[in-house]
C-alpha cells in the first residue's frame, strides 16, 4: 500500500520519534508499505515520521528497488561514529523540488535493529552515509534545511511554501 507522504510544515516532521518496541506483523507491514511508498516516489530513503508515524524507523534503498540486497531497514538506529566531510546537494520527499547543499560526514558507523529486533552494526560511505544521516535526523525531528544558514533557510522555506500554495490551487 502506498502511504501519503507528509510535507513540511506538518508538526510530526519536527518531533522526535518514539522507540520501536514491538517487532510484529504490524511493523513488517509498515516496513513493506514504506518501501512501496519510497519506490513510488522515486526516493532512496523514507523515515516513519514522513508517513505520519512518529517512530524510530527508516527504510533505505539506493538501488530504488532494483537490488534486493540494497534494501535496508533501520529500527531505533544510532550513529556511533563518523568521520570526514561531504558537501553535496540533498533533497527530501517532504520538500518536493527543493535541493540544497548541506554538510554531512563522509563516513558513518551505525547501530540499529532489523525487522526482527536483532541489533547489528554497519558502515556507510558517500551517498549511503549521507542518506543514513538524513534519515536518522528525521527520527530526531531534524530536517535537512535545519543545516542551512538562517538567511538561506528562510529563503528556501519561502520558496517552498509559495510552490506548495501554487500546487494546491
Ligand atoms: Zn527527508
PDB file of C-alpha atoms and ligand atoms in Angstrom:
ATOM      1  CA  UNK A   1       0.000   0.000   0.000  1.00  0.00           C
ATOM      2  CA  UNK A   2       1.324   3.416  -0.934  1.00  0.00           C
ATOM      3  CA  UNK A   3       1.187   5.769   2.051  1.00  0.00           C
ATOM      4  CA  UNK A   4       0.658   9.510   1.983  1.00  0.00           C
ATOM      5  CA  UNK A   5       3.916  11.418   2.480  1.00  0.00           C
ATOM      6  CA  UNK A   6       3.534  14.368   4.812  1.00  0.00           C
ATOM      7  CA  UNK A   7       5.118  17.595   3.712  1.00  0.00           C
ATOM      8  CA  UNK A   8       6.751  20.413   5.601  1.00  0.00           C
ATOM      9  CA  UNK A   9       5.489  22.096   7.867  1.00  0.00           C
ATOM     10  CA  UNK A  10       3.492  19.146   9.314  1.00  0.00           C
ATOM     11  CA  UNK A  11       4.391  19.117  13.064  1.00  0.00           C
ATOM     12  CA  UNK A  12       5.164  15.354  13.049  1.00  0.00           C
ATOM     13  CA  UNK A  13       8.265  16.127  10.953  1.00  0.00           C
ATOM     14  CA  UNK A  14       9.740  18.229  13.746  1.00  0.00           C
ATOM     15  CA  UNK A  15       9.088  15.778  16.596  1.00  0.00           C
ATOM     16  CA  UNK A  16      11.481  13.067  17.794  1.00  0.00           C
ATOM     17  CA  UNK A  17      10.040   9.595  17.073  1.00  0.00           C
ATOM     18  CA  UNK A  18       9.220   7.056  19.796  1.00  0.00           C
ATOM     19  CA  UNK A  19      11.443   3.951  20.037  1.00  0.00           C
ATOM     20  CA  UNK A  20      10.024   0.844  18.340  1.00  0.00           C
ATOM     21  CA  UNK A  21       9.415  -1.864  20.951  1.00  0.00           C
ATOM     22  CA  UNK A  22       7.138  -4.373  19.174  1.00  0.00           C
ATOM     23  CA  UNK A  23       8.604  -6.382  16.307  1.00  0.00           C
ATOM     24  CA  UNK A  24       5.389  -7.851  14.964  1.00  0.00           C
ATOM     25  CA  UNK A  25       3.337  -8.271  11.780  1.00  0.00           C
ATOM     26  CA  UNK A  26       2.110  -4.686  12.033  1.00  0.00           C
ATOM     27  CA  UNK A  27       5.699  -3.415  11.967  1.00  0.00           C
ATOM     28  CA  UNK A  28       6.570  -5.626   8.982  1.00  0.00           C
ATOM     29  CA  UNK A  29       3.516  -4.300   7.123  1.00  0.00           C
ATOM     30  CA  UNK A  30       4.593  -0.719   7.826  1.00  0.00           C
ATOM     31  CA  UNK A  31       8.120  -1.506   6.552  1.00  0.00           C
ATOM     32  CA  UNK A  32       6.713  -3.071   3.336  1.00  0.00           C
ATOM     33  CA  UNK A  33       4.412  -0.090   2.795  1.00  0.00           C
ATOM     34  CA  UNK A  34       7.271   2.342   3.391  1.00  0.00           C
ATOM     35  CA  UNK A  35       9.426   0.627   0.728  1.00  0.00           C
ATOM     36  CA  UNK A  36       6.490   0.686  -1.701  1.00  0.00           C
ATOM     37  CA  UNK A  37       5.944   4.389  -0.979  1.00  0.00           C
ATOM     38  CA  UNK A  38       9.669   5.169  -1.433  1.00  0.00           C
ATOM     39  CA  UNK A  39       9.758   3.422  -4.832  1.00  0.00           C
ATOM     40  CA  UNK A  40       6.521   5.083  -5.969  1.00  0.00           C
ATOM     41  CA  UNK A  41       8.091   8.470  -5.165  1.00  0.00           C
ATOM     42  CA  UNK A  42      11.456   7.536  -6.734  1.00  0.00           C
ATOM     43  CA  UNK A  43      13.199   8.212  -3.450  1.00  0.00           C
ATOM     44  CA  UNK A  44      16.151   6.391  -1.866  1.00  0.00           C
ATOM     45  CA  UNK A  45      15.006   6.640   1.737  1.00  0.00           C
ATOM     46  CA  UNK A  46      11.981   7.328   3.876  1.00  0.00           C
ATOM     47  CA  UNK A  47      11.541   7.789   7.627  1.00  0.00           C
ATOM     48  CA  UNK A  48       8.361   6.817   9.507  1.00  0.00           C
ATOM     49  CA  UNK A  49       7.551  10.424  10.573  1.00  0.00           C
ATOM     50  CA  UNK A  50       7.303  11.229   6.835  1.00  0.00           C
ATOM     51  CA  UNK A  51       4.249   8.968   6.628  1.00  0.00           C
ATOM     52  CA  UNK A  52       2.831  10.446   9.846  1.00  0.00           C
ATOM     53  CA  UNK A  53       4.117   7.681  12.162  1.00  0.00           C
ATOM     54  CA  UNK A  54       6.208   9.143  14.984  1.00  0.00           C
ATOM     55  CA  UNK A  55       8.501   6.109  15.423  1.00  0.00           C
ATOM     56  CA  UNK A  56      12.220   5.465  15.130  1.00  0.00           C
ATOM     57  CA  UNK A  57      12.155   3.528  11.887  1.00  0.00           C
ATOM     58  CA  UNK A  58      13.571   4.236   8.445  1.00  0.00           C
ATOM     59  CA  UNK A  59      13.989   2.378   5.167  1.00  0.00           C
ATOM     60  CA  UNK A  60      16.781   2.995   2.639  1.00  0.00           C
ATOM     61  CA  UNK A  61      17.379   1.556  -0.832  1.00  0.00           C
ATOM     62  CA  UNK A  62      19.964   3.263  -3.007  1.00  0.00           C
ATOM     63  CA  UNK A  63      19.061   0.958  -5.914  1.00  0.00           C
ATOM     64  CA  UNK A  64      15.450   2.241  -5.850  1.00  0.00           C
ATOM     65  CA  UNK A  65      14.047  -1.290  -5.847  1.00  0.00           C
ATOM     66  CA  UNK A  66      16.448  -2.856  -8.343  1.00  0.00           C
ATOM     67  CA  UNK A  67      18.725  -4.755  -5.943  1.00  0.00           C
ATOM     68  CA  UNK A  68      17.013  -6.713  -3.140  1.00  0.00           C
ATOM     69  CA  UNK A  69      20.315  -6.761  -1.193  1.00  0.00           C
ATOM     70  CA  UNK A  70      20.286  -2.945  -1.040  1.00  0.00           C
ATOM     71  CA  UNK A  71      17.060  -2.867   0.988  1.00  0.00           C
ATOM     72  CA  UNK A  72      17.961  -1.570   4.431  1.00  0.00           C
ATOM     73  CA  UNK A  73      15.605  -1.411   7.388  1.00  0.00           C
ATOM     74  CA  UNK A  74      16.980   0.618  10.290  1.00  0.00           C
ATOM     75  CA  UNK A  75      14.998   0.455  13.511  1.00  0.00           C
ATOM     76  CA  UNK A  76      15.995   2.543  16.537  1.00  0.00           C
ATOM     77  CA  UNK A  77      19.206   3.487  14.663  1.00  0.00           C
ATOM     78  CA  UNK A  78      22.069   5.482  16.148  1.00  0.00           C
ATOM     79  CA  UNK A  79      25.247   6.863  14.649  1.00  0.00           C
ATOM     80  CA  UNK A  80      28.119   5.522  16.747  1.00  0.00           C
ATOM     81  CA  UNK A  81      30.992   7.154  14.872  1.00  0.00           C
ATOM     82  CA  UNK A  82      31.543   9.451  11.955  1.00  0.00           C
ATOM     83  CA  UNK A  83      34.451  10.901  10.009  1.00  0.00           C
ATOM     84  CA  UNK A  84      35.280  13.177   7.101  1.00  0.00           C
ATOM     85  CA  UNK A  85      33.090  15.685   5.354  1.00  0.00           C
ATOM     86  CA  UNK A  86      30.803  15.754   2.333  1.00  0.00           C
ATOM     87  CA  UNK A  87      29.186  18.861   0.919  1.00  0.00           C
ATOM     88  CA  UNK A  88      26.592  17.914  -1.669  1.00  0.00           C
ATOM     89  CA  UNK A  89      23.098  18.643  -2.818  1.00  0.00           C
ATOM     90  CA  UNK A  90      20.325  16.910  -0.964  1.00  0.00           C
ATOM     91  CA  UNK A  91      16.593  16.621  -1.365  1.00  0.00           C
ATOM     92  CA  UNK A  92      13.757  15.272   0.766  1.00  0.00           C
ATOM     93  CA  UNK A  93      10.382  13.726  -0.135  1.00  0.00           C
ATOM     94  CA  UNK A  94       8.791  16.064   2.414  1.00  0.00           C
ATOM     95  CA  UNK A  95      10.174  19.065   0.480  1.00  0.00           C
ATOM     96  CA  UNK A  96       9.354  18.283  -3.148  1.00  0.00           C
ATOM     97  CA  UNK A  97      11.508  20.126  -5.636  1.00  0.00           C
ATOM     98  CA  UNK A  98      13.851  21.689  -3.083  1.00  0.00           C
ATOM     99  CA  UNK A  99      17.524  20.749  -3.377  1.00  0.00           C
ATOM    100  CA  UNK A 100      20.252  22.378  -1.301  1.00  0.00           C
ATOM    101  CA  UNK A 101      23.856  21.663  -0.430  1.00  0.00           C
ATOM    102  CA  UNK A 102      24.434  20.539   3.148  1.00  0.00           C
ATOM    103  CA  UNK A 103      27.472  19.317   5.065  1.00  0.00           C
ATOM    104  CA  UNK A 104      27.482  15.687   6.194  1.00  0.00           C
ATOM    105  CA  UNK A 105      30.049  13.226   7.493  1.00  0.00           C
ATOM    106  CA  UNK A 106      31.666  11.260   4.632  1.00  0.00           C
ATOM    107  CA  UNK A 107      31.587   8.012   6.586  1.00  0.00           C
ATOM    108  CA  UNK A 108      29.438   6.804   9.469  1.00  0.00           C
ATOM    109  CA  UNK A 109      29.089   3.650  11.500  1.00  0.00           C
ATOM    110  CA  UNK A 110      25.600   2.961  12.741  1.00  0.00           C
ATOM    111  CA  UNK A 111      23.923   0.578  15.134  1.00  0.00           C
ATOM    112  CA  UNK A 112      20.315  -0.437  14.549  1.00  0.00           C
ATOM    113  CA  UNK A 113      17.763  -3.222  14.918  1.00  0.00           C
ATOM    114  CA  UNK A 114      16.303  -5.155  11.998  1.00  0.00           C
ATOM    115  CA  UNK A 115      12.640  -6.130  11.495  1.00  0.00           C
ATOM    116  CA  UNK A 116      13.081  -8.998  13.951  1.00  0.00           C
ATOM    117  CA  UNK A 117      14.596  -6.822  16.651  1.00  0.00           C
ATOM    118  CA  UNK A 118      18.152  -8.101  16.130  1.00  0.00           C
ATOM    119  CA  UNK A 119      20.880  -5.470  16.663  1.00  0.00           C
ATOM    120  CA  UNK A 120      23.559  -5.020  14.007  1.00  0.00           C
ATOM    121  CA  UNK A 121      26.255  -2.520  13.085  1.00  0.00           C
ATOM    122  CA  UNK A 122      27.170  -1.327   9.622  1.00  0.00           C
ATOM    123  CA  UNK A 123      29.232   1.310   7.813  1.00  0.00           C
ATOM    124  CA  UNK A 124      28.020   3.772   5.242  1.00  0.00           C
ATOM    125  CA  UNK A 125      30.155   5.835   2.881  1.00  0.00           C
ATOM    126  CA  UNK A 126      29.418   8.607   0.404  1.00  0.00           C
ATOM    127  CA  UNK A 127      25.753   8.534  -0.694  1.00  0.00           C
ATOM    128  CA  UNK A 128      24.812   5.821   1.815  1.00  0.00           C
ATOM    129  CA  UNK A 129      26.436   7.798   4.638  1.00  0.00           C
ATOM    130  CA  UNK A 130      24.554  10.920   3.606  1.00  0.00           C
ATOM    131  CA  UNK A 131      21.271   9.054   3.321  1.00  0.00           C
ATOM    132  CA  UNK A 132      21.714   7.376   6.735  1.00  0.00           C
ATOM    133  CA  UNK A 133      22.379  10.740   8.379  1.00  0.00           C
ATOM    134  CA  UNK A 134      19.422  12.389   6.620  1.00  0.00           C
ATOM    135  CA  UNK A 135      17.006   9.600   7.619  1.00  0.00           C
ATOM    136  CA  UNK A 136      18.269   9.263  11.214  1.00  0.00           C
ATOM    137  CA  UNK A 137      17.861  13.045  11.539  1.00  0.00           C
ATOM    138  CA  UNK A 138      14.172  12.627  10.631  1.00  0.00           C
ATOM    139  CA  UNK A 139      13.804  10.320  13.653  1.00  0.00           C
ATOM    140  CA  UNK A 140      15.134  13.151  15.822  1.00  0.00           C
ATOM    141  CA  UNK A 141      12.819  15.757  14.290  1.00  0.00           C
ATOM    142  CA  UNK A 142      15.714  17.340  12.364  1.00  0.00           C
ATOM    143  CA  UNK A 143      15.262  18.358   8.715  1.00  0.00           C
ATOM    144  CA  UNK A 144      17.964  18.984   6.119  1.00  0.00           C
ATOM    145  CA  UNK A 145      17.012  22.656   5.875  1.00  0.00           C
ATOM    146  CA  UNK A 146      17.996  22.978   9.549  1.00  0.00           C
ATOM    147  CA  UNK A 147      21.638  22.844   8.381  1.00  0.00           C
ATOM    148  CA  UNK A 148      21.299  25.940   6.203  1.00  0.00           C
ATOM    149  CA  UNK A 149      22.134  29.425   7.440  1.00  0.00           C
ATOM    150  CA  UNK A 150      19.079  31.261   8.781  1.00  0.00           C
ATOM    151  CA  UNK A 151      19.059  33.573   5.782  1.00  0.00           C
ATOM    152  CA  UNK A 152      19.224  30.727   3.314  1.00  0.00           C
ATOM    153  CA  UNK A 153      16.691  28.618   5.228  1.00  0.00           C
ATOM    154  CA  UNK A 154      14.161  31.462   5.286  1.00  0.00           C
ATOM    155  CA  UNK A 155      14.597  31.924   1.547  1.00  0.00           C
ATOM    156  CA  UNK A 156      14.211  28.190   0.818  1.00  0.00           C
ATOM    157  CA  UNK A 157      11.153  27.833   3.063  1.00  0.00           C
ATOM    158  CA  UNK A 158       9.523  30.856   1.464  1.00  0.00           C
ATOM    159  CA  UNK A 159      10.123  29.443  -1.994  1.00  0.00           C
ATOM    160  CA  UNK A 160       8.769  26.091  -0.811  1.00  0.00           C
ATOM    161  CA  UNK A 161       5.534  27.472   0.687  1.00  0.00           C
ATOM    162  CA  UNK A 162       4.908  29.517  -2.468  1.00  0.00           C
ATOM    163  CA  UNK A 163       5.319  26.425  -4.633  1.00  0.00           C
ATOM    164  CA  UNK A 164       3.098  24.381  -2.270  1.00  0.00           C
ATOM    165  CA  UNK A 165       0.414  27.086  -2.455  1.00  0.00           C
ATOM    166  CA  UNK A 166       0.564  27.084  -6.248  1.00  0.00           C
ATOM    167  CA  UNK A 167       0.267  23.287  -6.289  1.00  0.00           C
ATOM    168  CA  UNK A 168      -2.826  23.469  -4.042  1.00  0.00           C
ATOM    169  CA  UNK A 169      -4.602  26.000  -6.256  1.00  0.00           C
TER     170      UNK A 169
HETATM  171 ZN1  LIG B   1      13.925  13.617   4.174  1.00  0.00          ZN
END
